[in-house]
Short mmCIF file of C-alpha atoms in Angstrom, two decimals:
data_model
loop_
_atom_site.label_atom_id
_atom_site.label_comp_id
_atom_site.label_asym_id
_atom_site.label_seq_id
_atom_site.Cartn_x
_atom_site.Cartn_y
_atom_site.Cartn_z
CA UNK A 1 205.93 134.06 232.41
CA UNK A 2 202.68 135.85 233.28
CA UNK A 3 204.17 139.19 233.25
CA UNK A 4 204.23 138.80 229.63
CA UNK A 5 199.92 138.75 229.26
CA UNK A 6 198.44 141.90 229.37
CA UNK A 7 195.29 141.00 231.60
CA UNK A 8 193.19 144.03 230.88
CA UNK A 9 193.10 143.14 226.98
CA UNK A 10 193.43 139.56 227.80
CA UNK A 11 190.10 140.33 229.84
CA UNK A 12 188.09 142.26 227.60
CA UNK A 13 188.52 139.59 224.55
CA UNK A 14 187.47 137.33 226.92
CA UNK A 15 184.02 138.44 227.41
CA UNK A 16 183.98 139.33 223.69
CA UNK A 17 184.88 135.78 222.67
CA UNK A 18 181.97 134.31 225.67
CA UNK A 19 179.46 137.03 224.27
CA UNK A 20 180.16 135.42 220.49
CA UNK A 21 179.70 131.95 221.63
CA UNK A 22 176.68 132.84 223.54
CA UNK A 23 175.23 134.21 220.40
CA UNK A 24 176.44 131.75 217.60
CA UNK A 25 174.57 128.94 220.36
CA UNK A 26 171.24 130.62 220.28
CA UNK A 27 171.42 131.83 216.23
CA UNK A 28 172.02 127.89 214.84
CA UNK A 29 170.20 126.20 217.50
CA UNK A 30 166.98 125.55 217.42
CA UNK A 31 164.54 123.81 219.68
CA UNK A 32 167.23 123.96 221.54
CA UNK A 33 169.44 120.94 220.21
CA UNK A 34 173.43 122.30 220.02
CA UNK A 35 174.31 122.64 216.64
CA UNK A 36 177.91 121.89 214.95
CA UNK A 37 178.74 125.26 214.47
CA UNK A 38 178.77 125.94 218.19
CA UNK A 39 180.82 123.16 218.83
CA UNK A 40 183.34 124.24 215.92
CA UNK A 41 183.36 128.09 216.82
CA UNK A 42 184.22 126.93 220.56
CA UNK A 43 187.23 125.18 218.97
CA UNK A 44 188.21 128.32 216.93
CA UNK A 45 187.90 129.81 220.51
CA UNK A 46 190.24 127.93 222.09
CA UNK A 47 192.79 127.45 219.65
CA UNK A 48 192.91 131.21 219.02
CA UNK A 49 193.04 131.50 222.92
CA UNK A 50 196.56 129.72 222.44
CA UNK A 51 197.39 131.38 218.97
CA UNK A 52 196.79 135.18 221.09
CA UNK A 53 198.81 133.74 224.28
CA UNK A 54 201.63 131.96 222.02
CA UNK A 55 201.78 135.48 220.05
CA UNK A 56 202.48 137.06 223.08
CA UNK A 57 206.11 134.87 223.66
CA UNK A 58 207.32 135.42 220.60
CA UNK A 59 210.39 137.39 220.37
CA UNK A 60 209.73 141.19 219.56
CA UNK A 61 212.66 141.73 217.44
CA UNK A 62 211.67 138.04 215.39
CA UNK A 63 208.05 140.01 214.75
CA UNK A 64 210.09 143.05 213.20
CA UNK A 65 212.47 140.87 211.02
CA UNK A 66 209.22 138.59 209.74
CA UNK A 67 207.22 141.33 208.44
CA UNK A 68 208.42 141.37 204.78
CA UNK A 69 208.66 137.67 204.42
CA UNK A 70 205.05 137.94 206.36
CA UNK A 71 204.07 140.06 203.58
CA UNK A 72 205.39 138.22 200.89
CA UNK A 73 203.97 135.05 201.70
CA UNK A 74 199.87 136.45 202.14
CA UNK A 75 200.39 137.68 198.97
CA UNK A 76 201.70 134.47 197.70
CA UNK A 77 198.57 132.90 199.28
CA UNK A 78 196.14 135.56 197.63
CA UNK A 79 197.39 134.75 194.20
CA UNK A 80 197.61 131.03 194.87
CA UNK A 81 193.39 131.15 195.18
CA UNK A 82 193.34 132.14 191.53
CA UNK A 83 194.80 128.98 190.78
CA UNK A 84 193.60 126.46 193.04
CA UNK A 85 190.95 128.31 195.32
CA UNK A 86 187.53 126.78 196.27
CA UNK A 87 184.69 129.02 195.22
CA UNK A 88 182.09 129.88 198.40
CA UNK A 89 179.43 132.43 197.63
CA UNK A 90 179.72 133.44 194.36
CA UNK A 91 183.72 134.00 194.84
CA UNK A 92 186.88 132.10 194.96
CA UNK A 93 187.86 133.38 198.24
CA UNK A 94 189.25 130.36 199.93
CA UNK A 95 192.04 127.77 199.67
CA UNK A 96 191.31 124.18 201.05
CA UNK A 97 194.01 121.85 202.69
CA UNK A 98 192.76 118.74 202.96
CA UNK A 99 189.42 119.32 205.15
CA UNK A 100 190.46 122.77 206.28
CA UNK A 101 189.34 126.06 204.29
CA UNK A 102 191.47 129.05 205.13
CA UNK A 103 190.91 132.66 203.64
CA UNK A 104 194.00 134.34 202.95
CA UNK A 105 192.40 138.15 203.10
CA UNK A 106 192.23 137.48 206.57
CA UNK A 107 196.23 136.58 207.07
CA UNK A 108 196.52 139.82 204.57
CA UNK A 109 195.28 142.23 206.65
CA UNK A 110 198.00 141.66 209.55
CA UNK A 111 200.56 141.22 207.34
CA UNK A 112 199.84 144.36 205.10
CA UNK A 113 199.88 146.35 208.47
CA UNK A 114 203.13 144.80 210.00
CA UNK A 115 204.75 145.85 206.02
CA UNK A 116 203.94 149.43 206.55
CA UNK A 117 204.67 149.75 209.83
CA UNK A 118 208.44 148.08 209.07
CA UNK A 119 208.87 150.21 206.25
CA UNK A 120 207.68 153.55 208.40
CA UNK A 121 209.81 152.79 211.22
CA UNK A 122 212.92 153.51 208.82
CA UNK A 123 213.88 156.94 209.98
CA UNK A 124 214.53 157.90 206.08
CA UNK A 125 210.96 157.14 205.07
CA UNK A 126 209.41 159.98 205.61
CA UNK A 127 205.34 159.42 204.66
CA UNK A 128 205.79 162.92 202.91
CA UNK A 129 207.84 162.36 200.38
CA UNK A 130 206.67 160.91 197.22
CA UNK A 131 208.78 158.20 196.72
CA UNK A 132 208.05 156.88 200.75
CA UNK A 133 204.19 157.46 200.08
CA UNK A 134 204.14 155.51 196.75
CA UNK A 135 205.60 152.34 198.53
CA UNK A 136 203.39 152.05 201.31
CA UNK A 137 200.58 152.74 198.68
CA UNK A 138 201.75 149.98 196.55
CA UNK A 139 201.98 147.50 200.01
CA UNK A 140 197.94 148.24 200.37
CA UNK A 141 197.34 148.27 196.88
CA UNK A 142 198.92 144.87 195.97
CA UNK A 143 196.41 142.62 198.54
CA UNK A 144 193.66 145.20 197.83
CA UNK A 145 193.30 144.54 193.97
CA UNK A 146 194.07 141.10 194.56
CA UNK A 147 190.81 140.61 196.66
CA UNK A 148 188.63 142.76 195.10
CA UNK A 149 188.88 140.42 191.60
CA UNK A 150 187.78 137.06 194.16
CA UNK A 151 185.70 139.50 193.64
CA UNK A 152 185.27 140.32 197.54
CA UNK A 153 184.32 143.91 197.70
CA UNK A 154 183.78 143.76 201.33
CA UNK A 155 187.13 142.65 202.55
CA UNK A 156 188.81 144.64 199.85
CA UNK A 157 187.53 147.75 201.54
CA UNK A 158 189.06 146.89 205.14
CA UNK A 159 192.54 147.43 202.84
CA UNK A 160 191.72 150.80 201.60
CA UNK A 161 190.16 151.69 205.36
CA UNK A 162 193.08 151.56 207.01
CA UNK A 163 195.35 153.35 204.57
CA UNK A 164 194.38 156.60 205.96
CA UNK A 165 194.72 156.00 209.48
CA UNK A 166 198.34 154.63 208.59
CA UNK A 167 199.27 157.68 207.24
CA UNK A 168 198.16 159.75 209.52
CA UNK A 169 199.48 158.16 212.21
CA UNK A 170 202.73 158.38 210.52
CA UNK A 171 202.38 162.22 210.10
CA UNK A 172 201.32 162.68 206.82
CA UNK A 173 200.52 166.33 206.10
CA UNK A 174 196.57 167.45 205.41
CA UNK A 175 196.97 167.99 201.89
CA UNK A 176 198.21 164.63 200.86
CA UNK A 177 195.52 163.16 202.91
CA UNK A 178 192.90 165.17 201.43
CA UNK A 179 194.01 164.20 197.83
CA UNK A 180 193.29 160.41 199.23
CA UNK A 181 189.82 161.00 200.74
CA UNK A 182 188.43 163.71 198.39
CA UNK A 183 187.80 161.15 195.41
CA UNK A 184 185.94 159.15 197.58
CA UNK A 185 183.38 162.25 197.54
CA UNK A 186 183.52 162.97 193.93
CA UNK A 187 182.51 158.56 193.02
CA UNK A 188 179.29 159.60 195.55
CA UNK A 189 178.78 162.51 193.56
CA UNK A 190 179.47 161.30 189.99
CA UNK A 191 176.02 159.76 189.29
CA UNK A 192 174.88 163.65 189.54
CA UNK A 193 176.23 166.25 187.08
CA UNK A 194 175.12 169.03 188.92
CA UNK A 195 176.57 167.73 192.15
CA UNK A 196 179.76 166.82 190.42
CA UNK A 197 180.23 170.22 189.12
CA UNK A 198 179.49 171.80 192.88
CA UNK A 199 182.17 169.24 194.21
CA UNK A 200 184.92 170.20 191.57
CA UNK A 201 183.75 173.80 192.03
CA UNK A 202 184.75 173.39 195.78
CA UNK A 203 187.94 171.23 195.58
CA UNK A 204 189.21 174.19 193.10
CA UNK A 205 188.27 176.57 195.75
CA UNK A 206 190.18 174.28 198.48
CA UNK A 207 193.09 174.22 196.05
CA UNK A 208 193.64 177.98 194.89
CA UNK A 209 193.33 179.27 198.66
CA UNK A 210 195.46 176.93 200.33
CA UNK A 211 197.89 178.45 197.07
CA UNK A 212 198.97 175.23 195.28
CA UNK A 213 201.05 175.42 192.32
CA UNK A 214 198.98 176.07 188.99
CA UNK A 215 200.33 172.47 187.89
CA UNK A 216 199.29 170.89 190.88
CA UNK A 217 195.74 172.61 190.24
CA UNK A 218 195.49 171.24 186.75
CA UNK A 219 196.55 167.36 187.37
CA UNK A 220 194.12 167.17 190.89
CA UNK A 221 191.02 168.70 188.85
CA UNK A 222 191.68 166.34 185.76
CA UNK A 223 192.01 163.29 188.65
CA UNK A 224 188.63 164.45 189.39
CA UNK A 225 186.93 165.07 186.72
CA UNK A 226 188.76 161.62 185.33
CA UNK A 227 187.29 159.18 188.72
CA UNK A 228 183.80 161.56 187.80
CA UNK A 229 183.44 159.97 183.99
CA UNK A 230 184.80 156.52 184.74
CA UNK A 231 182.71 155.96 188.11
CA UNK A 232 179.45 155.45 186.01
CA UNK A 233 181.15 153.04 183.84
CA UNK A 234 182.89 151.34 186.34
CA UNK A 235 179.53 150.74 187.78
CA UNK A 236 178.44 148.62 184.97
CA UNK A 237 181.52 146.63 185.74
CA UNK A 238 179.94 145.32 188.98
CA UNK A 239 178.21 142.11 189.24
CA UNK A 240 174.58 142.00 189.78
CA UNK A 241 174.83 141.18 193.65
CA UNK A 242 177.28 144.10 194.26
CA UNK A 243 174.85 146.24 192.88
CA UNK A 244 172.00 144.85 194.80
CA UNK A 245 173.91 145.62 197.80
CA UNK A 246 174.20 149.04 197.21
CA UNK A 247 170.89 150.25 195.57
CA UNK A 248 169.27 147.70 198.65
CA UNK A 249 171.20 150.22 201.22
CA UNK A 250 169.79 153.22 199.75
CA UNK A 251 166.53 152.15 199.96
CA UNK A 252 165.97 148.42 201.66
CA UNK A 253 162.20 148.98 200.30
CA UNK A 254 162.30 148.69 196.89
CA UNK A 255 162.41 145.07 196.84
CA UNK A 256 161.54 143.89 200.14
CA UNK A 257 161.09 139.90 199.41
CA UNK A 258 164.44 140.19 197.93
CA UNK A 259 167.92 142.19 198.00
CA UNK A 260 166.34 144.44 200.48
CA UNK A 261 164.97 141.22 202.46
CA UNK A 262 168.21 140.90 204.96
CA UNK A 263 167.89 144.49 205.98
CA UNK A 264 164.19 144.46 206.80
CA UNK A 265 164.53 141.15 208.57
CA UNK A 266 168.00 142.78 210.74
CA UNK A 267 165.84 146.10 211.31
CA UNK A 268 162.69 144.14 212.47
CA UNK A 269 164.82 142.05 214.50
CA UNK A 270 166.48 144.49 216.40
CA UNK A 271 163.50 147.01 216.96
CA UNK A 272 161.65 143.79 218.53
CA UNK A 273 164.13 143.80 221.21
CA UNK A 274 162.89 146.20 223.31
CA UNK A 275 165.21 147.61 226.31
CA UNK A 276 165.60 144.10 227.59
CA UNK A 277 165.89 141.72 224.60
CA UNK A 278 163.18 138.76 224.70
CA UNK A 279 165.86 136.43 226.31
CA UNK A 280 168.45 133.71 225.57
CA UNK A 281 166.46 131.73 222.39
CA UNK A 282 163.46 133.09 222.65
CA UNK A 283 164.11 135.79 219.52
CA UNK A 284 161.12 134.85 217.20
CA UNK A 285 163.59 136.40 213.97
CA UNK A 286 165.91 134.37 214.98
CA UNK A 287 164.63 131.07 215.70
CA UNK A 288 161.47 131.29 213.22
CA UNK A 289 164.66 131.89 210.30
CA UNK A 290 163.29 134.72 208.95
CA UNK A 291 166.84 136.33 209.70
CA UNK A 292 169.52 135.30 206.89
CA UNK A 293 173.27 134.90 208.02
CA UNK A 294 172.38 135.49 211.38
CA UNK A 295 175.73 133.64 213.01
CA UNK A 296 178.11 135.21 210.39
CA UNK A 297 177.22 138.84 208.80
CA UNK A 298 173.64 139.55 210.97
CA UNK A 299 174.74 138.00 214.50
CA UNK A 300 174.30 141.52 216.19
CA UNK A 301 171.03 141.82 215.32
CA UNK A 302 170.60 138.27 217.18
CA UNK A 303 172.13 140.15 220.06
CA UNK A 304 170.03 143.07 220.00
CA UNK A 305 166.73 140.83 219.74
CA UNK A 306 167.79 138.73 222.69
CA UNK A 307 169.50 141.32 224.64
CA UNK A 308 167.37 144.53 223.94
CA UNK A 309 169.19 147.57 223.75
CA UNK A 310 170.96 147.23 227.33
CA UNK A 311 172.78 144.04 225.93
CA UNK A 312 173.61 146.10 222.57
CA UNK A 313 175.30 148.98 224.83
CA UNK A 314 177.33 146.46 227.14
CA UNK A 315 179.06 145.05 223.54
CA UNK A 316 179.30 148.83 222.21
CA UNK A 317 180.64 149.80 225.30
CA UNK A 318 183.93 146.57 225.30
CA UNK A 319 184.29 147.37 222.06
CA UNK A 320 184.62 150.78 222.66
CA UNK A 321 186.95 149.96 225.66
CA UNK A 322 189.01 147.81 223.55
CA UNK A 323 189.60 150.60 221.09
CA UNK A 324 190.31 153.20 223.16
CA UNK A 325 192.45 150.93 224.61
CA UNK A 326 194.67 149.55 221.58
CA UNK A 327 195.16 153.78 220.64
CA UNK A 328 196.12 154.68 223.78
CA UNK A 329 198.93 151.87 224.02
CA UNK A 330 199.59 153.37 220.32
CA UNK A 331 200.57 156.39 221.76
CA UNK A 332 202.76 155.61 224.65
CA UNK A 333 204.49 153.11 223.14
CA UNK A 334 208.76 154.55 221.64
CA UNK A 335 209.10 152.06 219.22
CA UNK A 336 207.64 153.53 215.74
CA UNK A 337 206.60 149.83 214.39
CA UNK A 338 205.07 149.23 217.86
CA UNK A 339 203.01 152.02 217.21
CA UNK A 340 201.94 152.22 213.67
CA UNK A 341 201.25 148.18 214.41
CA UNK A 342 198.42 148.91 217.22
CA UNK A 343 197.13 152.06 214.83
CA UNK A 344 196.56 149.49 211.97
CA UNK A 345 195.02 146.88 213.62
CA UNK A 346 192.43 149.22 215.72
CA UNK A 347 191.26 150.82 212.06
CA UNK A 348 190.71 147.28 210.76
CA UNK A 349 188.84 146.64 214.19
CA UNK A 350 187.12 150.05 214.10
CA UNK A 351 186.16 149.51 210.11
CA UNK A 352 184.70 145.98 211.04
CA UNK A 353 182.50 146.96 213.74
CA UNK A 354 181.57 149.76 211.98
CA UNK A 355 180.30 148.43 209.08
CA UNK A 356 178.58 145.31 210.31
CA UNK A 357 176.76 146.71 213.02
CA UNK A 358 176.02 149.73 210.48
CA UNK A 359 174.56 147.13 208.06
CA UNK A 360 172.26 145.10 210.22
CA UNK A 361 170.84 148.69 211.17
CA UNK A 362 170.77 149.89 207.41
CA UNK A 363 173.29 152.92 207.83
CA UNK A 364 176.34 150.95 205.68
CA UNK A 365 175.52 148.55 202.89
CA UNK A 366 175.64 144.83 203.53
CA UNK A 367 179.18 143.87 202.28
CA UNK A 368 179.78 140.65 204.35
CA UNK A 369 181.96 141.92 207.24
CA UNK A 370 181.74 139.71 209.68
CA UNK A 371 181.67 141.00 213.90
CA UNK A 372 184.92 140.81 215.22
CA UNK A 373 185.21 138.10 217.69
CA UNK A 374 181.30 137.61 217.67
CA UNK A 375 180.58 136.33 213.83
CA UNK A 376 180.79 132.76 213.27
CA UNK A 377 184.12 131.99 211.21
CA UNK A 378 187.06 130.25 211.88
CA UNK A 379 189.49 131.91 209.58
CA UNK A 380 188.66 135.64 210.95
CA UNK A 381 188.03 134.23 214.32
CA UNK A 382 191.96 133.11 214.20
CA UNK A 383 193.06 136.10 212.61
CA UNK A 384 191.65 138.48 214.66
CA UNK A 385 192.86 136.42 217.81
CA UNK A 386 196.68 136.90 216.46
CA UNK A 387 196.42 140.38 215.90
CA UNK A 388 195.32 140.44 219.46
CA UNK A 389 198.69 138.41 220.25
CA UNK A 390 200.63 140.89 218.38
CA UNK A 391 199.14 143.61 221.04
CA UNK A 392 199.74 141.09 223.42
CA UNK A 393 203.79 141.55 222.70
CA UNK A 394 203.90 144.64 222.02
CA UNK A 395 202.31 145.84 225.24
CA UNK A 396 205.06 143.39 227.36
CA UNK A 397 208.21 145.21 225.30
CA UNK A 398 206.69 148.67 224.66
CA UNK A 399 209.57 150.68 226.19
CA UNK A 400 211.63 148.90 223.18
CA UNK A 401 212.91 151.24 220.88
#
């Protein structure tokens, strides 16, 4: 029964999860009377202890076979919150049964990434041909437009984050890929005409040496030049707080007692923490509240103001472990799902620690990614837990074909 955990994951999510309760304790208690949301993210704890170690027993092939129906059902879910969902910060992201809230983006991101891996590990889809590259765009496009009109532009983005990765992982050549991640260049560059015309200048260059077809030439430059005209519009599509969070990332500054206010506070925070941190709740941002979200979106900057930089660089340095860890079982693994399955969830790990740690430090905008295992939240908490179940199993039957 035991030869079925994997200890050395089971151990590093271990200190994760103690690391997280640690720091949701100290960020919503104060004066030093425990505070409900310890008590309920300890429960979260547990129960995804037994989700990840349940995960782990469940039949390998029965995981293959339930990936579709997985599928089928988040995205039942996702459109089901358009109907009856309960509206929590400005967006109708969750769906309430009875006293329980659950967040079906969360379910979405596992099951969007146990879709494409079933439908990769069919030796006739081949990423490179159109039709096989149009599904598994359609299986990430479906849940991402679905949560970005919650609207929740955030979560939307871990969708689109891990597209790439997929695909390259499943051998996708370099000029596919770059048609994917070029436009992301020309929407930063589309608020510039100068700029713009540099960037089209450049992918024309790009596309007449590496000698494309004169069609092909024609229909990428008027895909530019289309995403360069609409991006400005599209912009005045956003609501007000999107917007904030953007123009507040360029420059946190301009309004310092308000959108920019979080990143300040996070900065300050985390440059008062010294080497050593000022110890277990004694963080003055913290405990003072001049720090906004700080057990959900800004817990790291908690961290760092307790911990100091030493305590930062222990949690960089699991997270980094864990990482490394997840690819490396990616690439060892001879079953193709098996492997595009750990690829997927490591860039949904990778884009979430990226981006939240990035925001409390001001280098990404503040899109309300939560810290995996860390951030106060039950649905994520849970979800992230039975990913880690589904690397659980697939490390036990990884010689399975």
């Amino acid at each position: 029964m035991l030869g079925r955990i994997d200890f050395s994951l089971s151990f590093l999510v271990s200190i994760l999860l103690t690391i997280g309760l640690i720091a949701v304790y100290s960020a919503t208690s104060f004066t030093g009377v425990q505070s409900s949301y310890f008590q309920r993210q300890l429960l979260f704890a547990i129960f995804g202890f037994i989700l990840m170690i349940s995960t782990a027993f469940i039949p390998y092939r029965l995981i293959q076979r339930a990936a579709y129906p997985f599928y089928g059902f988040s995205i039942l879910l996702l459109i089901l919150v358009y109907f009856v969902g309960v509206k929590g910060f400005g967006a109708e992201r969750w769906l309430a049964i009875g006293s329980v809230r659950i967040q079906p983006s969360e379910l979405a991101k596992l099951a969007t990434i146990l879709a494409v891996a079933k439908y990769l590990s069919n030796r006739d889809a081949g990423v490179n041909k159109l039709k096989h590259f149009t599904i598994v765009l359609t299986f990430v496009l479906i849940p991402f437009v679905l949560v970005v009109r919650q609207p929740d532009l955030g979560t939307s983005l871990v969708f689109a984050a891990m597209l790439v990765p997929l695909l390259f992982w499943a051998g996708l050549r370099w000029f596919p890929l770059f048609l994917i991640i070029s436009p992301i260049f020309t929407i930063l560059s589309s608020f510039n005409i100068i700029i713009l015309i540099v960037w089209l200048v450049i992918i024309l260059a790009i596309l007449y040496f590496s000698r494309q077809k004169i069609l092909t030439i024609i229909a990428v430059l008027a895909l530019h030049i289309g995403v360069g005209l609409t991006t400005p519009q599209l912009w005045n599509q956003l609501k007000p707080y999107q917007k904030n969070r953007i123009v507040t990332f360029i420059n946190p500054e301009q309004d310092p007692r308000g959108a920019g206010y979080q990143i300040i506070q996070s900065q300050v925070a985390i440059g008062s923490g010294g080497i050593w941190g000022k110890g277990f709740l004694n963080g003055t941002q913290t405990h003072l509240k001049f720090l906004p979200a700080q057990h959900t979106d800004f817990i790291f900057s908690v961290i760092a103001e307790e911990w100091g930089f030493m305590g930062v660089l222990v949690i960089l340095l699991i997270f980094i472990l864990l990482l490394l860890y997840l690819i490396n079982l990616a690439s060892v693994v001879r079953s193709t799902f098996s492997s595009i399955t750990l690829l997927g969830i490591a860039s949904v790990l990778f884009f979430h620690i990226f981006v939240n740690i990035g925001m409390t430090v001001g280098v990404a905008p503040v899109t309300g990614l939560p810290l995996p295992f860390i951030s106060y939240g039950g649905s994520f908490l849970l979800s992230i837990m039975l990913m880690i179940g589904v690397v659980q199993n697939i490390s036990y039957n990884k010689f399975l074909i």
